[in-house]
Coordinates of N, CA, C and O in Angstrom, one line a residue:
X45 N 0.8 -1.2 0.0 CA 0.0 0.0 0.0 C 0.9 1.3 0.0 O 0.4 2.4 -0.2
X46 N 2.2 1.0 0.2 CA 3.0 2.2 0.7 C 3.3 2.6 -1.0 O 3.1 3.8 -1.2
X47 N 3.6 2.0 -2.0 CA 3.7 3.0 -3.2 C 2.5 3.5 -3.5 O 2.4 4.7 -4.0
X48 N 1.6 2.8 -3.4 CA 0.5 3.4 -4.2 C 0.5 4.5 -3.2 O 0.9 5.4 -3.9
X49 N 0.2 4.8 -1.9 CA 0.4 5.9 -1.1 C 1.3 6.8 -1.7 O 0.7 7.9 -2.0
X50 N 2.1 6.8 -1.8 CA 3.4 7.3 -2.3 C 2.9 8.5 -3.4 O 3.2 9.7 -3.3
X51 N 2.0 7.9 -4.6 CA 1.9 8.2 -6.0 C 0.0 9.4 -5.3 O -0.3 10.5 -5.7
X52 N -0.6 8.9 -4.7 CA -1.5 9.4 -4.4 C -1.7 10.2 -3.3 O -2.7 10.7 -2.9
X53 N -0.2 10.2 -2.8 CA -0.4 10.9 -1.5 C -1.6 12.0 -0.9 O -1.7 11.9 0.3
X54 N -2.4 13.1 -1.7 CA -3.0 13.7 -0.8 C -4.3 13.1 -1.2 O -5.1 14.0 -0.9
X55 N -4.9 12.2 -1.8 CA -5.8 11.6 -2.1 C -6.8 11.2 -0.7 O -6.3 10.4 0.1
X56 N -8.1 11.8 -0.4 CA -8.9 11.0 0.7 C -9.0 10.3 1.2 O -8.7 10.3 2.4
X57 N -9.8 8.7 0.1 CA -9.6 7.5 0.5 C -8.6 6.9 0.8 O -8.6 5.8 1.4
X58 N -7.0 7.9 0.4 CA -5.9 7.1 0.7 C -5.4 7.2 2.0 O -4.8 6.4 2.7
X59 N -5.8 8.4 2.2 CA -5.4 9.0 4.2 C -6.3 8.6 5.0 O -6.0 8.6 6.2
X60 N -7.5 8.1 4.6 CA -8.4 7.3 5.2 C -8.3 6.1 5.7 O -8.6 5.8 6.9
X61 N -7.8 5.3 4.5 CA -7.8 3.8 4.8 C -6.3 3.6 5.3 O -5.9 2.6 6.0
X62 N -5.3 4.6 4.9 CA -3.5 4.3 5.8 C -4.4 4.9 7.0 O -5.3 4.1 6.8
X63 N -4.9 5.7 8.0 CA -5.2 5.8 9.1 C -5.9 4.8 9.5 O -5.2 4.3 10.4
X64 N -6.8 4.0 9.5 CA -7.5 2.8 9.0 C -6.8 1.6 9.5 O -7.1 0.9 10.5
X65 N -5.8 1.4 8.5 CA -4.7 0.2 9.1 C -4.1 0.9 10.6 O -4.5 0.6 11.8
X66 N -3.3 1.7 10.3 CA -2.7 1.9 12.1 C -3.9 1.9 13.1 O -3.7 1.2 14.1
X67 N -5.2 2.5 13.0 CA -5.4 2.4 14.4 C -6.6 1.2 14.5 O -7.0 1.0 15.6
X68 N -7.0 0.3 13.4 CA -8.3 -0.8 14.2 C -7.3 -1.8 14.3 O -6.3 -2.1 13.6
X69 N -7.9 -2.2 15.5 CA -7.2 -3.6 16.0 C -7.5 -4.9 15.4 O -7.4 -6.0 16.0
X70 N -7.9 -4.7 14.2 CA -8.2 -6.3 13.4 C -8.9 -5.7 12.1 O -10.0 -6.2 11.8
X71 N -8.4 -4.8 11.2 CA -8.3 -4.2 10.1 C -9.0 -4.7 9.1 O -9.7 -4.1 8.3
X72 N -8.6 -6.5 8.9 CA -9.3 -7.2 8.0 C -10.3 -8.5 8.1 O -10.6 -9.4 7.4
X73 N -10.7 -8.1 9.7 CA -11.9 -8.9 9.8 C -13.3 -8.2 9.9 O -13.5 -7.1 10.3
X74 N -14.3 -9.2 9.5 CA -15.3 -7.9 9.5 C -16.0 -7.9 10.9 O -17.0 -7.3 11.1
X75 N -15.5 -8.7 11.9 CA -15.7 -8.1 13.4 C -15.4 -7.0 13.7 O -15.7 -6.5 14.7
X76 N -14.6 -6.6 12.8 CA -14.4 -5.2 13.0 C -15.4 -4.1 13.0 O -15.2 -3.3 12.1
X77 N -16.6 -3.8 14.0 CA -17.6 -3.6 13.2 C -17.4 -1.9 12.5 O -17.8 -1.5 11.4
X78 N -16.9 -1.2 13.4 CA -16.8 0.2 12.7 C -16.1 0.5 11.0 O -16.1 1.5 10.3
X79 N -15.4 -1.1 10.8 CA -15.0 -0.8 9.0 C -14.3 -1.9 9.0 O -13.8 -2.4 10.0
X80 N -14.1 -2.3 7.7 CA -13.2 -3.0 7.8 C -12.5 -3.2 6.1 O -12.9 -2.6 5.2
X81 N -11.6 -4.2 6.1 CA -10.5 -3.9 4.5 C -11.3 -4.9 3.9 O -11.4 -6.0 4.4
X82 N -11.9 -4.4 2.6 CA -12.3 -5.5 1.1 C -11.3 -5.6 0.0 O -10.4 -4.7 -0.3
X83 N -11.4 -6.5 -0.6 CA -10.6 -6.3 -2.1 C -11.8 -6.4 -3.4 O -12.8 -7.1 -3.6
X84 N -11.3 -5.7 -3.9 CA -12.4 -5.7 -5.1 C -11.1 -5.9 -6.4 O -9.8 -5.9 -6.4
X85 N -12.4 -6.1 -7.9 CA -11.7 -6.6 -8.7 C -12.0 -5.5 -9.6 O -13.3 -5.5 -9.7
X86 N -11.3 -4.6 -10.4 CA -11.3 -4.2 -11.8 C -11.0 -5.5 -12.6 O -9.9 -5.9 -12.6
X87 N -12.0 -6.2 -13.2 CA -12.2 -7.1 -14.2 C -12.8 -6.6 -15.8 O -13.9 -6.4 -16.3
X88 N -11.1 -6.6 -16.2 CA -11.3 -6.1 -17.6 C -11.0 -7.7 -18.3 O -10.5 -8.7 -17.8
X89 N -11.4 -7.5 -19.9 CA -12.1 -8.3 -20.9 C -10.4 -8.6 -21.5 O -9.7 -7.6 -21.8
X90 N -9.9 -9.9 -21.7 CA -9.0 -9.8 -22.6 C -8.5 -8.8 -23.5 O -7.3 -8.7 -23.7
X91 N -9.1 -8.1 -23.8 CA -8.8 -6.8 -24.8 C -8.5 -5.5 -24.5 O -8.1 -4.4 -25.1
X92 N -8.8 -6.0 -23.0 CA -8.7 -4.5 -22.2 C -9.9 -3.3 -22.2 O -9.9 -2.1 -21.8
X93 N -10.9 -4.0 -22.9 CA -12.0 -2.4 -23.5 C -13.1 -2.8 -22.4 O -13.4 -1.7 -22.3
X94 N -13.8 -3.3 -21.7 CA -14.8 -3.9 -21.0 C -14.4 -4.3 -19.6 O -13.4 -5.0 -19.4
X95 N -15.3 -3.8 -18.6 CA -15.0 -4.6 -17.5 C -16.4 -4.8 -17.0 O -17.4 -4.1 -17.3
X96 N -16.3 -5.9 -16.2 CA -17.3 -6.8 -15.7 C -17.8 -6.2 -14.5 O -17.2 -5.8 -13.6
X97 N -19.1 -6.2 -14.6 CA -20.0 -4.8 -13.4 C -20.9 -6.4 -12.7 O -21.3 -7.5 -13.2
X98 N -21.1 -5.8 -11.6 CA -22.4 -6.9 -10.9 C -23.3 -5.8 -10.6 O -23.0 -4.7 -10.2
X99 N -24.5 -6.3 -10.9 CA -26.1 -5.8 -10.0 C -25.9 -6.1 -8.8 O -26.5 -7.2 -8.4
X100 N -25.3 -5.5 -8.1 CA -25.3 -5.9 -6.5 C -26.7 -6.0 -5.7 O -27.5 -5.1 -5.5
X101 N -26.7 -7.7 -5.2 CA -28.3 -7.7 -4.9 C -28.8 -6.8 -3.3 O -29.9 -6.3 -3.0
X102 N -27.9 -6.8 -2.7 CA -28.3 -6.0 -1.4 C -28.3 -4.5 -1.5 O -29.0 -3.8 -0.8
X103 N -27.3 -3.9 -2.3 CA -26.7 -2.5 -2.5 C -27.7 -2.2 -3.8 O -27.7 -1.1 -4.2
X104 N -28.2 -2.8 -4.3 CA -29.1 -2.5 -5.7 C -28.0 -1.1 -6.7 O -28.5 -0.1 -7.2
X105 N -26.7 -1.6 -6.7 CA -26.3 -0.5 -7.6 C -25.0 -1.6 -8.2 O -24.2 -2.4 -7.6
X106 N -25.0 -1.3 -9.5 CA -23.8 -1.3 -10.3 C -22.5 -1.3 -10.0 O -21.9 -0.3 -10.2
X107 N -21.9 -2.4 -9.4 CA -20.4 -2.3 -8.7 C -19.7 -2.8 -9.6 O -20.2 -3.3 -10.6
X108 N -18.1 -2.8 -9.2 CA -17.1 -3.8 -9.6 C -17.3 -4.8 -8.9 O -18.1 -4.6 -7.9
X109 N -16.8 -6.1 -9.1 CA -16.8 -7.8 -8.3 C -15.9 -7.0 -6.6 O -15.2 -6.0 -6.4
X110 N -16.4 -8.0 -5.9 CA -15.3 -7.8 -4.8 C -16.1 -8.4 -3.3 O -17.2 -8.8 -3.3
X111 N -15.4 -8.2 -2.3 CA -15.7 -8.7 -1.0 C -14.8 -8.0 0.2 O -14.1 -7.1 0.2
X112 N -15.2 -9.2 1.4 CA -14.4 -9.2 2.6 C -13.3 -9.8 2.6 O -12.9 -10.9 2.1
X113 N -12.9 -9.1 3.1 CA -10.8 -9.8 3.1 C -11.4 -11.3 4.1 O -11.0 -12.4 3.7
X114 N -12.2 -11.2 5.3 CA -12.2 -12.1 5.5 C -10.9 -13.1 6.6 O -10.5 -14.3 6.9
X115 N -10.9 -12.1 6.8 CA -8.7 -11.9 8.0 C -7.7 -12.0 7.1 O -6.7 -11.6 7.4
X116 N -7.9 -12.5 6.0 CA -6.9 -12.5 5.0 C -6.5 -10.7 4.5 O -7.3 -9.9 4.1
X117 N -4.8 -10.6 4.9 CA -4.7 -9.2 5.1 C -3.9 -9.3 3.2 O -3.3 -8.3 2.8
X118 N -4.1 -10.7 2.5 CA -3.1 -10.4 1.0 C -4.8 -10.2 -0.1 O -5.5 -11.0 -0.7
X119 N -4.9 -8.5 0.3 CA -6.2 -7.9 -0.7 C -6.1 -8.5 -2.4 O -7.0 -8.9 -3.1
X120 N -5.0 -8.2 -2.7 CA -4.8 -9.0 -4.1 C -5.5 -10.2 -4.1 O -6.2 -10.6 -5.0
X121 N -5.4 -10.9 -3.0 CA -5.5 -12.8 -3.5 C -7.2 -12.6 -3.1 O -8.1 -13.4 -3.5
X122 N -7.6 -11.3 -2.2 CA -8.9 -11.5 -2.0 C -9.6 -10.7 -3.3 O -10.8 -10.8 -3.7
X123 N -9.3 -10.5 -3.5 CA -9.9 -9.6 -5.1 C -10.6 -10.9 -6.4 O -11.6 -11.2 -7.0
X124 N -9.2 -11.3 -6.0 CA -9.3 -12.8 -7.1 C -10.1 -13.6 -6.5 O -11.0 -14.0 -7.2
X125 N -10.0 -14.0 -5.5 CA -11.1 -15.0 -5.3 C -12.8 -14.3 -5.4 O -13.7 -15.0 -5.9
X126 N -12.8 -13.3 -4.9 CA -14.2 -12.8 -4.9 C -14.3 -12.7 -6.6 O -15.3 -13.2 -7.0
X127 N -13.6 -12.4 -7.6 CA -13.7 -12.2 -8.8 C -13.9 -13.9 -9.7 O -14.2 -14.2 -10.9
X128 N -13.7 -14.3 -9.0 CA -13.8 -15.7 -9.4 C -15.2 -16.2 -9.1 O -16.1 -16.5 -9.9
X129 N -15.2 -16.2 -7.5 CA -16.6 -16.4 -6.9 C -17.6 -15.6 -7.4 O -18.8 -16.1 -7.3
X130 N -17.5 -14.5 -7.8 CA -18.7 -13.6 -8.4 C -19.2 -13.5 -9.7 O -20.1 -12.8 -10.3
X131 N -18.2 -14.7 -10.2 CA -18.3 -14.5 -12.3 C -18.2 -16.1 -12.8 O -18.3 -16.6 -13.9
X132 N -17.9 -16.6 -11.7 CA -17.7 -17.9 -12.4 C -16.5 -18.3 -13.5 O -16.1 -19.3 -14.1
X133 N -16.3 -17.2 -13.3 CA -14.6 -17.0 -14.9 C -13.5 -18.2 -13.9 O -13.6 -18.6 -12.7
X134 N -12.8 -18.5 -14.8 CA -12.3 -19.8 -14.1 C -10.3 -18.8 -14.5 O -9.2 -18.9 -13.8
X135 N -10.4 -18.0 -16.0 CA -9.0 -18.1 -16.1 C -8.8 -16.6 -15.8 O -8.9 -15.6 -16.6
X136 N -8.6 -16.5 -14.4 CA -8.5 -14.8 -14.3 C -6.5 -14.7 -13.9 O -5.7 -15.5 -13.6
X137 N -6.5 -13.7 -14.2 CA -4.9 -12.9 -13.5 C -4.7 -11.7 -12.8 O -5.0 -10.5 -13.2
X138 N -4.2 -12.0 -11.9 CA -4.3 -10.1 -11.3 C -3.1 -9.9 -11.2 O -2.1 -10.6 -10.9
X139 N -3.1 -8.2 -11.4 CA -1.9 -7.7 -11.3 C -1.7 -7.5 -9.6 O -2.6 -7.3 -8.9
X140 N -0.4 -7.6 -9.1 CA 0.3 -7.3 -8.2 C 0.1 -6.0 -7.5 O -0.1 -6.0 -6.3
X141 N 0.1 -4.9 -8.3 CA 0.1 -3.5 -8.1 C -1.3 -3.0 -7.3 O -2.3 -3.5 -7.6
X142 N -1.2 -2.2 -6.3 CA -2.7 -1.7 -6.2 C -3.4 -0.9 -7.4 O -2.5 -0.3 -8.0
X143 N -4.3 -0.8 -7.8 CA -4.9 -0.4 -8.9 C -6.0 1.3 -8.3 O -5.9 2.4 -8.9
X144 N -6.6 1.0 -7.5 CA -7.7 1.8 -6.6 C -7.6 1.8 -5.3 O -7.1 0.8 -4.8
X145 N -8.0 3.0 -4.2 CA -8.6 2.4 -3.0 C -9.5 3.8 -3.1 O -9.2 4.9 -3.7
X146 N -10.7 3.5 -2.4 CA -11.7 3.8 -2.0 C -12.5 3.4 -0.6 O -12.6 2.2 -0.3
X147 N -12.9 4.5 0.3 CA -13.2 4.3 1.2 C -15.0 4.6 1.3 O -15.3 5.8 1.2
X148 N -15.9 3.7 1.5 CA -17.3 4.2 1.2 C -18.2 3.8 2.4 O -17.7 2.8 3.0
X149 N -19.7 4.2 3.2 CA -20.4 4.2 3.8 C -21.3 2.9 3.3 O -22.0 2.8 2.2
X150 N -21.1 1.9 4.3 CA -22.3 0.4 3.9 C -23.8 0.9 5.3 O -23.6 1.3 6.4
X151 N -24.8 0.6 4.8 CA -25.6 1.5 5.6 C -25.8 -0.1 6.3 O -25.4 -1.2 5.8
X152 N -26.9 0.3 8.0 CA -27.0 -0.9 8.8 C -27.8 -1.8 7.9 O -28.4 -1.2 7.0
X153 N -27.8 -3.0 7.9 CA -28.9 -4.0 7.3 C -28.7 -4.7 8.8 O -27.8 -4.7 9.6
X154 N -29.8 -5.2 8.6 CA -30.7 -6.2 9.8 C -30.1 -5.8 11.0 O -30.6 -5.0 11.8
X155 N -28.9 -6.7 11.1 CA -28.0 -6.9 12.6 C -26.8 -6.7 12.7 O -26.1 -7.0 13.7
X156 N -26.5 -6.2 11.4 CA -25.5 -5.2 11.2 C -25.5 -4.3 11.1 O -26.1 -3.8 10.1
X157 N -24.6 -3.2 12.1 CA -24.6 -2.0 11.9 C -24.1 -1.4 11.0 O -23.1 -2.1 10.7
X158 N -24.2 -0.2 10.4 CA -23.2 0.9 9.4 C -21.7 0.8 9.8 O -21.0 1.1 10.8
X159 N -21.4 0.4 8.3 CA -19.7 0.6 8.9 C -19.2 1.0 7.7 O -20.0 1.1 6.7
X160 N -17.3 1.6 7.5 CA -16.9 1.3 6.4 C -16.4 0.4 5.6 O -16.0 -0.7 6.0
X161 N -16.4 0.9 4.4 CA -15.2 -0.5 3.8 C -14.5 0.1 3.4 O -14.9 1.1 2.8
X162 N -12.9 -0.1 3.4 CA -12.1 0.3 3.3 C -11.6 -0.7 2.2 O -11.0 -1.8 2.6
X163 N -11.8 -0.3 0.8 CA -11.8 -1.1 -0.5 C -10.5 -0.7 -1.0 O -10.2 0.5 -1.2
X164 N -9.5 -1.9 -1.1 CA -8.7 -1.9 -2.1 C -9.0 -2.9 -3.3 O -9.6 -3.9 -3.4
X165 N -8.4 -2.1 -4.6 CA -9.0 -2.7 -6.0 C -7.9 -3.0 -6.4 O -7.0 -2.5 -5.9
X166 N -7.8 -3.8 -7.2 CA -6.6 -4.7 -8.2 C -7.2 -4.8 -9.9 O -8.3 -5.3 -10.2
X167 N -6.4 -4.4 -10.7 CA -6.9 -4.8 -11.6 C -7.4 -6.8 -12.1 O -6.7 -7.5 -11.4
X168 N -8.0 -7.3 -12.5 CA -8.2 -8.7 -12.6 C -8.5 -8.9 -14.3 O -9.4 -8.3 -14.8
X169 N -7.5 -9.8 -15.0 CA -7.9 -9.7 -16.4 C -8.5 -11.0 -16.4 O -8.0 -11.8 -15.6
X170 N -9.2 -11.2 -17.0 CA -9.6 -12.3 -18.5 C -9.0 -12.6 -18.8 O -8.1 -11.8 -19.2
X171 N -9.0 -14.1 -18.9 CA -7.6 -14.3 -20.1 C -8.1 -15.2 -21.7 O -7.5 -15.6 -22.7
X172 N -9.8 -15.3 -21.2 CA -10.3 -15.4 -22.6 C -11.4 -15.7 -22.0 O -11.7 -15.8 -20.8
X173 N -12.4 -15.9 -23.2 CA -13.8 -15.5 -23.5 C -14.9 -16.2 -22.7 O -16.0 -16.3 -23.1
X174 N -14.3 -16.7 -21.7 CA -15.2 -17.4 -20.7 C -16.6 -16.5 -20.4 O -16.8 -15.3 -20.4
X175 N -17.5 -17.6 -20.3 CA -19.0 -17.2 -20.4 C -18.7 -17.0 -18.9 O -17.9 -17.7 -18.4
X176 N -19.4 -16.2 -18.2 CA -19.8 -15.7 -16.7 C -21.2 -16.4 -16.3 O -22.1 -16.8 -16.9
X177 N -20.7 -16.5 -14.8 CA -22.3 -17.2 -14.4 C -22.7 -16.2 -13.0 O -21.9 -15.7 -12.1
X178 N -24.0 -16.0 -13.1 CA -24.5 -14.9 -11.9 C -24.4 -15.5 -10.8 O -24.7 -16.7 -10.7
X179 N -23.8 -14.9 -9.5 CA -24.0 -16.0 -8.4 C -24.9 -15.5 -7.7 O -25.5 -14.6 -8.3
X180 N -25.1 -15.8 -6.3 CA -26.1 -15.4 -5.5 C -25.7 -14.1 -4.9 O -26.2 -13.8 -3.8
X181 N -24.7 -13.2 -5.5 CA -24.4 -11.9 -5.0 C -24.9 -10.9 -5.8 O -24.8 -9.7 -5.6
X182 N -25.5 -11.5 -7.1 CA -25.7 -10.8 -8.0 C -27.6 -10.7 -8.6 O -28.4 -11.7 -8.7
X183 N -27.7 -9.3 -8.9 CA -29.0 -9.6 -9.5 C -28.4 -10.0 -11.1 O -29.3 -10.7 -11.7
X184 N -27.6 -9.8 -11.6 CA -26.6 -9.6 -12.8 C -25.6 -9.0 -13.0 O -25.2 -7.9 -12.5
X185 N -24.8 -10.1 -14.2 CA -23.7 -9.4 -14.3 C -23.5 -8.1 -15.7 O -24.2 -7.1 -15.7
X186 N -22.9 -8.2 -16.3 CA -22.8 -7.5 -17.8 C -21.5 -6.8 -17.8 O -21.0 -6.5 -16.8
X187 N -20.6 -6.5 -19.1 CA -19.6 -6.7 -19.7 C -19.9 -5.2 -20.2 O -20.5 -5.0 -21.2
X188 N -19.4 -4.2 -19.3 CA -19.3 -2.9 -20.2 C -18.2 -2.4 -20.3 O -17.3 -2.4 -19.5
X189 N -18.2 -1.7 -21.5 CA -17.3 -0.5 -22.0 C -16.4 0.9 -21.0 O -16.8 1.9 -20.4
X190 N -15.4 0.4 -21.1 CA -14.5 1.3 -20.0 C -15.0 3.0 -20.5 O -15.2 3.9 -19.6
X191 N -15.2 3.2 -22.1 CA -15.6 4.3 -22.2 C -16.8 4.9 -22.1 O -17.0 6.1 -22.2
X192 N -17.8 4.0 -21.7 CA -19.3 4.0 -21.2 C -19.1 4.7 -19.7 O -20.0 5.4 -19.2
X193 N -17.9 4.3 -18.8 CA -17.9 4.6 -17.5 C -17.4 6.1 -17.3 O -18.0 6.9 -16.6
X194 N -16.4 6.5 -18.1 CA -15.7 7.9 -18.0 C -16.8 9.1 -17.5 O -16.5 10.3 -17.4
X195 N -18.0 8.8 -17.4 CA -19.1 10.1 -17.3 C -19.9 9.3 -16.5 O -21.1 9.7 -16.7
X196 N -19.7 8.4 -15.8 CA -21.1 7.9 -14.6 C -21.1 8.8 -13.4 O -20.2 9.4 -12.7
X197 N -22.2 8.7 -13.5 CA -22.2 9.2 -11.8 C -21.7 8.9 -10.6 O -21.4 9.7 -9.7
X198 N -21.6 7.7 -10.5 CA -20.8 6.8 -9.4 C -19.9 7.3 -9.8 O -19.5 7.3 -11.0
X199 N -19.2 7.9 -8.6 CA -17.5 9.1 -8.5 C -16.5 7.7 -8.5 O -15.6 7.6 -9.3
X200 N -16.7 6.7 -7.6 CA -16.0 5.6 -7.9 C -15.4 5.0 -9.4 O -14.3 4.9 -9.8
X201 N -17.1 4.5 -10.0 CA -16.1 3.9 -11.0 C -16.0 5.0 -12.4 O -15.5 4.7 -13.5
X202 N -16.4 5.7 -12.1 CA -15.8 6.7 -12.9 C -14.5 7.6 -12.9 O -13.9 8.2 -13.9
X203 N -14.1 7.3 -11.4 CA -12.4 7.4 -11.3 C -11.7 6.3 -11.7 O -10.6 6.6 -12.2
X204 N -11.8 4.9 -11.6 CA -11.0 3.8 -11.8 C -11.3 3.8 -13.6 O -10.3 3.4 -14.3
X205 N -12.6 4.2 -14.5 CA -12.4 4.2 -15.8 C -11.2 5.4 -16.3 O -10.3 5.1 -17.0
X206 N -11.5 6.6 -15.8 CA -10.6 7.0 -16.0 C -9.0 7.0 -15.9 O -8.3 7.8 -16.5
X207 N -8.5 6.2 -15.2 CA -7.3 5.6 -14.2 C -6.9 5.0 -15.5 O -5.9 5.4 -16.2
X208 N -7.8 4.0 -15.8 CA -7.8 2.8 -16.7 C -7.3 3.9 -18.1 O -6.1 4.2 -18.5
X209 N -8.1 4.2 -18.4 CA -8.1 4.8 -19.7 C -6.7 5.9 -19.9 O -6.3 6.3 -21.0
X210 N -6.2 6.3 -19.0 CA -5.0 7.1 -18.9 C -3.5 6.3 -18.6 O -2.5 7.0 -18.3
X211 N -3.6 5.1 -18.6 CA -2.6 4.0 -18.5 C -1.7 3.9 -19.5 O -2.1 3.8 -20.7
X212 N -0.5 4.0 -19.1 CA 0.4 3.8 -20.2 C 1.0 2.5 -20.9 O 1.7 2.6 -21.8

């Protein structure tokens, strides 16, 4: 986390979630109830032009794949597995590098109270044309266009399209 810190230093979510790690006492479990660390997946298409969005069934909004770290503090390997678990894609690869973080408000449901998530993203490629399967986290999935995202309203993935899109 410390380069990507480095490159984003006065960034929000970034002074959020480094404050984040130093002060909860168990950062990537989600007993943590005031917040806790996810990994999510930028899941772009072999080609690079498409990435893979879920109808998130509790959140009813358009996300990237992703989850709970789950005490597992290697967010990369949790990215991948949630991106696996969430698409059914069998040949994924992730890059090493942090890609995103984002720090966002999950409101109470049932018997859980409001906490944060303190989301780190990894890019996750395709490595071919594998059909996706909806799992039970999903109302749907769908395969859109990185340049469809540059102007959404969600400040989120409209920063990671443009991230994407300005890649050298």
């Amino acid at each position: 986390m410390c380069r990507y810190a480095d490159q984003y230093a006065g960034e929000v979510h970034v002074a959020a979630c480094l404050a984040f790690l130093d002060e909860a006492a168990r950062p990537f479990d989600r007993e943590q109830l005031d917040g806790h660390f996810t990994g999510s997946a930028w899941l772009v298409s072999a080609d690079g032009e498409k990435v893979l969005l879920t109808h998130h069934c509790k959140l009813k909004r358009w996300l990237q794949l992703g989850g709970h770290a789950d005490g597992d503090s290697d967010l990369a390997a949790v990215a991948l597995r949630e991106a696996h678990e969430e698409s059914g894609l069998m040949h994924l690869r992730v890059e090493p590098e942090i890609f995103d973080v984002d720090r966002h408000w999950i409101p109470e449901r049932k018997s859980e109270p409001g906490h944060w998530h303190h989301d780190v993203r990894y890019v996750i490629w395709a490595t071919v044309d594998d059909a996706f399967v909806v799992s039970d986290e999903s109302l749907e999935l769908a395969w859109v266009s990185i340049h469809q995202l540059v102007d959404v309203e969600n400040e989120s993935l409209r920063r990671m399209a443009r991230k994407w899109m300005t890649r050298s």
